[in-house]
C-alpha positions as a LaTeX table, in Angstrom:
\begin{tabular}{lrrr}
\hline
Residue & $x$ (\AA) & $y$ (\AA) & $z$ (\AA) \\
\hline
Unk1 & $-2.39$ & $-12.39$ & $-18.78$ \\
Unk2 & $-2.77$ & $-15.36$ & $-16.44$ \\
Unk3 & $-2.44$ & $-13.20$ & $-13.33$ \\
Unk4 & $-4.97$ & $-10.69$ & $-14.67$ \\
Unk5 & $-7.48$ & $-13.39$ & $-15.54$ \\
Unk6 & $-7.33$ & $-14.85$ & $-12.03$ \\
Unk7 & $-7.57$ & $-11.36$ & $-10.51$ \\
Unk8 & $-10.57$ & $-10.40$ & $-12.64$ \\
Unk9 & $-12.28$ & $-13.68$ & $-11.82$ \\
Unk10 & $-11.89$ & $-13.26$ & $-8.06$ \\
Unk11 & $-12.42$ & $-9.48$ & $-7.87$ \\
Unk12 & $-16.26$ & $-9.56$ & $-7.73$ \\
Unk13 & $-16.11$ & $-12.09$ & $-4.89$ \\
Unk14 & $-14.07$ & $-9.57$ & $-2.89$ \\
Unk15 & $-16.32$ & $-6.59$ & $-3.66$ \\
Unk16 & $-13.90$ & $-5.16$ & $-6.22$ \\
Unk17 & $-15.17$ & $-3.63$ & $-9.45$ \\
Unk18 & $-12.74$ & $-3.70$ & $-12.38$ \\
Unk19 & $-13.42$ & $-0.38$ & $-14.13$ \\
Unk20 & $-10.71$ & $-0.70$ & $-16.78$ \\
Unk21 & $-8.15$ & $-3.20$ & $-18.05$ \\
Unk22 & $-5.14$ & $-2.16$ & $-20.11$ \\
Unk23 & $-2.12$ & $-3.93$ & $-21.57$ \\
Unk24 & 1.13 & $-3.23$ & $-23.39$ \\
Unk25 & 3.61 & $-5.14$ & $-25.53$ \\
Unk26 & 7.39 & $-5.33$ & $-25.62$ \\
Unk27 & 7.29 & $-2.76$ & $-28.39$ \\
Unk28 & 5.24 & $-0.28$ & $-26.36$ \\
Unk29 & 6.67 & $-0.54$ & $-22.87$ \\
Unk30 & 7.96 & 3.01 & $-22.44$ \\
Unk31 & 4.91 & 5.23 & $-22.95$ \\
Unk32 & 1.92 & 4.42 & $-20.76$ \\
Unk33 & 0.10 & 7.74 & $-21.10$ \\
Unk34 & $-2.88$ & 6.27 & $-22.97$ \\
Unk35 & $-3.39$ & 3.49 & $-20.42$ \\
Unk36 & $-3.04$ & 5.88 & $-17.50$ \\
Unk37 & $-5.50$ & 8.37 & $-19.02$ \\
Unk38 & $-8.07$ & 5.61 & $-19.44$ \\
Unk39 & $-7.61$ & 4.45 & $-15.84$ \\
Unk40 & $-7.93$ & 8.01 & $-14.60$ \\
Unk41 & $-11.06$ & 8.65 & $-16.66$ \\
Unk42 & $-12.59$ & 5.41 & $-15.38$ \\
Unk43 & $-12.09$ & 6.59 & $-11.81$ \\
Unk44 & $-9.76$ & 3.78 & $-10.77$ \\
Unk45 & $-9.09$ & 3.98 & $-7.04$ \\
Unk46 & $-6.45$ & 1.25 & $-7.25$ \\
Unk47 & $-4.27$ & 0.20 & $-10.17$ \\
Unk48 & $-3.02$ & $-3.38$ & $-10.09$ \\
Unk49 & 0.32 & $-3.78$ & $-11.86$ \\
Unk50 & 1.34 & $-7.47$ & $-12.20$ \\
Unk51 & 4.57 & $-6.45$ & $-13.96$ \\
Unk52 & 8.25 & $-5.92$ & $-13.29$ \\
Unk53 & 9.77 & $-2.85$ & $-11.70$ \\
Unk54 & 11.36 & $-1.39$ & $-14.84$ \\
Unk55 & 8.03 & $-0.65$ & $-16.49$ \\
Unk56 & 6.46 & 0.14 & $-13.11$ \\
Unk57 & 8.98 & 2.91 & $-12.48$ \\
Unk58 & 7.99 & 4.53 & $-15.77$ \\
Unk59 & 4.30 & 4.19 & $-14.96$ \\
Unk60 & 4.75 & 5.92 & $-11.61$ \\
Unk61 & 6.73 & 8.73 & $-13.22$ \\
Unk62 & 4.14 & 9.24 & $-15.95$ \\
Unk63 & 1.23 & 9.02 & $-13.51$ \\
Unk64 & 2.81 & 11.75 & $-11.40$ \\
Unk65 & 3.34 & 13.91 & $-14.47$ \\
Unk66 & $-0.32$ & 13.42 & $-15.45$ \\
Unk67 & $-1.56$ & 14.26 & $-11.96$ \\
Unk68 & $-3.08$ & 10.80 & $-11.55$ \\
Unk69 & $-3.17$ & 10.08 & $-7.80$ \\
Unk70 & $-4.28$ & 6.56 & $-6.94$ \\
Unk71 & $-3.13$ & 3.49 & $-5.02$ \\
Unk72 & $-0.74$ & 1.31 & $-7.00$ \\
Unk73 & $-0.47$ & $-2.35$ & $-6.08$ \\
Unk74 & 1.83 & $-4.94$ & $-7.62$ \\
Unk75 & 3.35 & $-8.35$ & $-7.15$ \\
Unk76 & 6.86 & $-9.66$ & $-6.54$ \\
Unk77 & 8.17 & $-8.13$ & $-9.76$ \\
Unk78 & 8.11 & $-4.73$ & $-8.01$ \\
Unk79 & 10.98 & $-5.67$ & $-5.74$ \\
Unk80 & 13.95 & $-3.60$ & $-6.86$ \\
Unk81 & 12.08 & $-0.48$ & $-8.00$ \\
Unk82 & 13.99 & 1.70 & $-5.53$ \\
Unk83 & 17.25 & 0.74 & $-7.21$ \\
Unk84 & 16.23 & 1.80 & $-10.73$ \\
Unk85 & 18.83 & 4.30 & $-11.93$ \\
Unk86 & 17.46 & 7.83 & $-12.12$ \\
Unk87 & 14.16 & 6.94 & $-10.45$ \\
Unk88 & 12.81 & 9.32 & $-7.80$ \\
Unk89 & 12.10 & 7.03 & $-4.83$ \\
Unk90 & 9.51 & 9.49 & $-3.50$ \\
Unk91 & 7.22 & 8.53 & $-6.39$ \\
Unk92 & 7.06 & 4.99 & $-4.97$ \\
Unk93 & 5.86 & 6.05 & $-1.53$ \\
Unk94 & 2.73 & 4.07 & $-0.56$ \\
Unk95 & 3.29 & 1.57 & $-3.39$ \\
Unk96 & 2.26 & $-1.86$ & $-2.12$ \\
Unk97 & 3.13 & $-5.26$ & $-3.53$ \\
Unk98 & 3.22 & $-8.93$ & $-2.67$ \\
Unk99 & 6.69 & $-10.36$ & $-2.19$ \\
Unk100 & 8.20 & $-13.39$ & $-0.46$ \\
Unk101 & 11.15 & $-11.32$ & 0.76 \\
Unk102 & 12.21 & $-7.90$ & 1.95 \\
Unk103 & 15.72 & $-7.05$ & 3.20 \\
Unk104 & 14.34 & $-4.83$ & 5.98 \\
Unk105 & 12.66 & $-7.72$ & 7.78 \\
Unk106 & 13.72 & $-8.22$ & 11.40 \\
Unk107 & 13.78 & $-12.00$ & 10.94 \\
Unk108 & 17.15 & $-13.30$ & 12.14 \\
Unk109 & 17.70 & $-15.61$ & 9.16 \\
Unk110 & 16.90 & $-12.84$ & 6.70 \\
Unk111 & 19.22 & $-10.37$ & 8.39 \\
Unk112 & 22.07 & $-12.90$ & 8.30 \\
Unk113 & 21.40 & $-13.51$ & 4.60 \\
Unk114 & 21.39 & $-9.76$ & 3.88 \\
Unk115 & 24.62 & $-9.23$ & 5.81 \\
Unk116 & 26.39 & $-12.14$ & 4.11 \\
Unk117 & 25.14 & $-11.03$ & 0.68 \\
Unk118 & 26.39 & $-7.47$ & 1.18 \\
Unk119 & 29.79 & $-8.74$ & 2.26 \\
Unk120 & 30.03 & $-11.03$ & $-0.77$ \\
Unk121 & 28.55 & $-8.83$ & $-3.49$ \\
Unk122 & 28.54 & $-5.28$ & $-2.14$ \\
Unk123 & 24.83 & $-4.68$ & $-2.59$ \\
Unk124 & 21.46 & $-5.36$ & $-0.99$ \\
Unk125 & 19.75 & $-8.58$ & $-2.12$ \\
Unk126 & 16.31 & $-8.41$ & $-3.69$ \\
Unk127 & 13.59 & $-11.03$ & $-3.88$ \\
Unk128 & 15.18 & $-12.76$ & $-6.86$ \\
Unk129 & 18.44 & $-13.29$ & $-4.99$ \\
Unk130 & 16.48 & $-14.68$ & $-2.03$ \\
Unk131 & 14.51 & $-17.03$ & $-4.30$ \\
Unk132 & 17.75 & $-18.38$ & $-5.77$ \\
Unk133 & 19.21 & $-18.84$ & $-2.29$ \\
Unk134 & 16.20 & $-20.83$ & $-1.04$ \\
Unk135 & 16.04 & $-22.70$ & $-4.34$ \\
Unk136 & 19.51 & $-24.13$ & $-3.82$ \\
Unk137 & 18.63 & $-25.34$ & $-0.32$ \\
Unk138 & 15.33 & $-26.77$ & $-1.55$ \\
Unk139 & 17.21 & $-28.84$ & $-4.14$ \\
Unk140 & 19.69 & $-29.92$ & $-1.46$ \\
Unk141 & 16.85 & $-31.06$ & 0.81 \\
Unk142 & 15.13 & $-32.90$ & $-2.02$ \\
Unk143 & 18.36 & $-34.64$ & $-3.06$ \\
Unk144 & 18.98 & $-35.75$ & 0.51 \\
Unk145 & 15.38 & $-36.95$ & 0.81 \\
Unk146 & 15.70 & $-38.95$ & $-2.42$ \\
Unk147 & 19.15 & $-40.22$ & $-1.40$ \\
Unk148 & 20.68 & $-39.08$ & $-4.67$ \\
Unk149 & 24.14 & $-40.49$ & $-5.37$ \\
Unk150 & 26.87 & $-39.35$ & $-7.82$ \\
Unk151 & 26.55 & $-42.49$ & $-9.94$ \\
Unk152 & 22.88 & $-41.82$ & $-10.81$ \\
Unk153 & 22.00 & $-40.59$ & $-14.30$ \\
Unk154 & 20.49 & $-37.14$ & $-14.81$ \\
Unk155 & 17.23 & $-38.79$ & $-15.88$ \\
Unk156 & 17.04 & $-40.94$ & $-12.75$ \\
Unk157 & 17.84 & $-37.95$ & $-10.52$ \\
Unk158 & 15.06 & $-35.96$ & $-12.19$ \\
Unk159 & 12.57 & $-38.79$ & $-11.63$ \\
Unk160 & 13.31 & $-39.19$ & $-7.92$ \\
Unk161 & 13.37 & $-35.45$ & $-7.28$ \\
Unk162 & 9.82 & $-35.08$ & $-8.62$ \\
Unk163 & 8.55 & $-37.17$ & $-5.74$ \\
Unk164 & 10.98 & $-35.89$ & $-3.14$ \\
Unk165 & 9.97 & $-32.26$ & $-3.69$ \\
Unk166 & 6.48 & $-33.06$ & $-2.39$ \\
Unk167 & 7.90 & $-34.62$ & 0.76 \\
Unk168 & 10.21 & $-31.88$ & 2.00 \\
Unk169 & 9.61 & $-28.76$ & 4.09 \\
Unk170 & 12.16 & $-25.97$ & 4.31 \\
Unk171 & 12.36 & $-22.73$ & 6.23 \\
Unk172 & 14.40 & $-20.17$ & 4.37 \\
Unk173 & 14.55 & $-16.45$ & 3.75 \\
Unk174 & 11.44 & $-16.36$ & 1.51 \\
Unk175 & 9.13 & $-18.44$ & 3.68 \\
Unk176 & 8.82 & $-20.60$ & 6.76 \\
Unk177 & 7.45 & $-24.13$ & 6.46 \\
Unk178 & 7.63 & $-24.00$ & 2.67 \\
Unk179 & 6.22 & $-27.05$ & 0.86 \\
Unk180 & 5.46 & $-28.04$ & $-2.74$ \\
Unk181 & 2.52 & $-29.80$ & $-4.37$ \\
Unk182 & 2.87 & $-32.39$ & $-7.13$ \\
Unk183 & 1.97 & $-29.69$ & $-9.67$ \\
Unk184 & 5.06 & $-27.76$ & $-8.59$ \\
Unk185 & 3.05 & $-25.04$ & $-6.87$ \\
Unk186 & 4.62 & $-23.86$ & $-3.59$ \\
Unk187 & 2.62 & $-23.31$ & $-0.43$ \\
Unk188 & 3.67 & $-20.42$ & 1.78 \\
Unk189 & 2.17 & $-17.49$ & 3.65 \\
Unk190 & 1.84 & $-14.28$ & 1.61 \\
Unk191 & 3.66 & $-11.11$ & 2.63 \\
Unk192 & 2.67 & $-7.57$ & 1.72 \\
Unk193 & 5.36 & $-4.92$ & 1.39 \\
Unk194 & 4.76 & $-1.18$ & 1.41 \\
Unk195 & 7.27 & 1.47 & 0.43 \\
Unk196 & 7.49 & 4.31 & 2.92 \\
Unk197 & 10.13 & 7.01 & 3.32 \\
Unk198 & 12.22 & 5.51 & 0.53 \\
Unk199 & 12.44 & 2.01 & 1.99 \\
Unk200 & 10.58 & $-1.29$ & 2.07 \\
Unk201 & 8.49 & $-2.28$ & 5.08 \\
Unk202 & 6.39 & $-5.35$ & 5.80 \\
Unk203 & 2.69 & $-4.65$ & 6.29 \\
Unk204 & 1.63 & $-6.51$ & 9.40 \\
\hline
\end{tabular}
């Protein structure tokens, strides 16, 4: 709900008209026919899906079955949709979403991470694996900045890390020159990914 509220608030400033807004619960996350019919009837030219890929894969399947052709746009929860078992990857063609990571990037650090990950785990890393990877190095940098020592208590380490996190900058596989504000919010350049021909590609 928080993402939708921010989106709806900013939409008019960007010349976007919200023609319909739908939701679902954990008990109704397999049949989206009603929501899709309402979006179609409202003439939605773009459907924003700030959800995870499991539900998104069902939405794309049901939209195709209903003959609802529109642009679908999501956020980082979409990363991994091509790996959903039984999902027809062709249905995701032209799907766009924001993500801090894509394994098809030509960035040297990302390619090394992807190669090492495949060798270690036998699969292709998604955005969540990349976040965890950078998270570990962010904590390492913050601990070094705060000069954490083994004899410090967990409470003391927590206190010093709060300040250290605002003083570090890391370049990892999810962002370059990544910093954090005191609120905990990260600052990094956005990246848009588009699925084409059954694979992820960065939109330049």
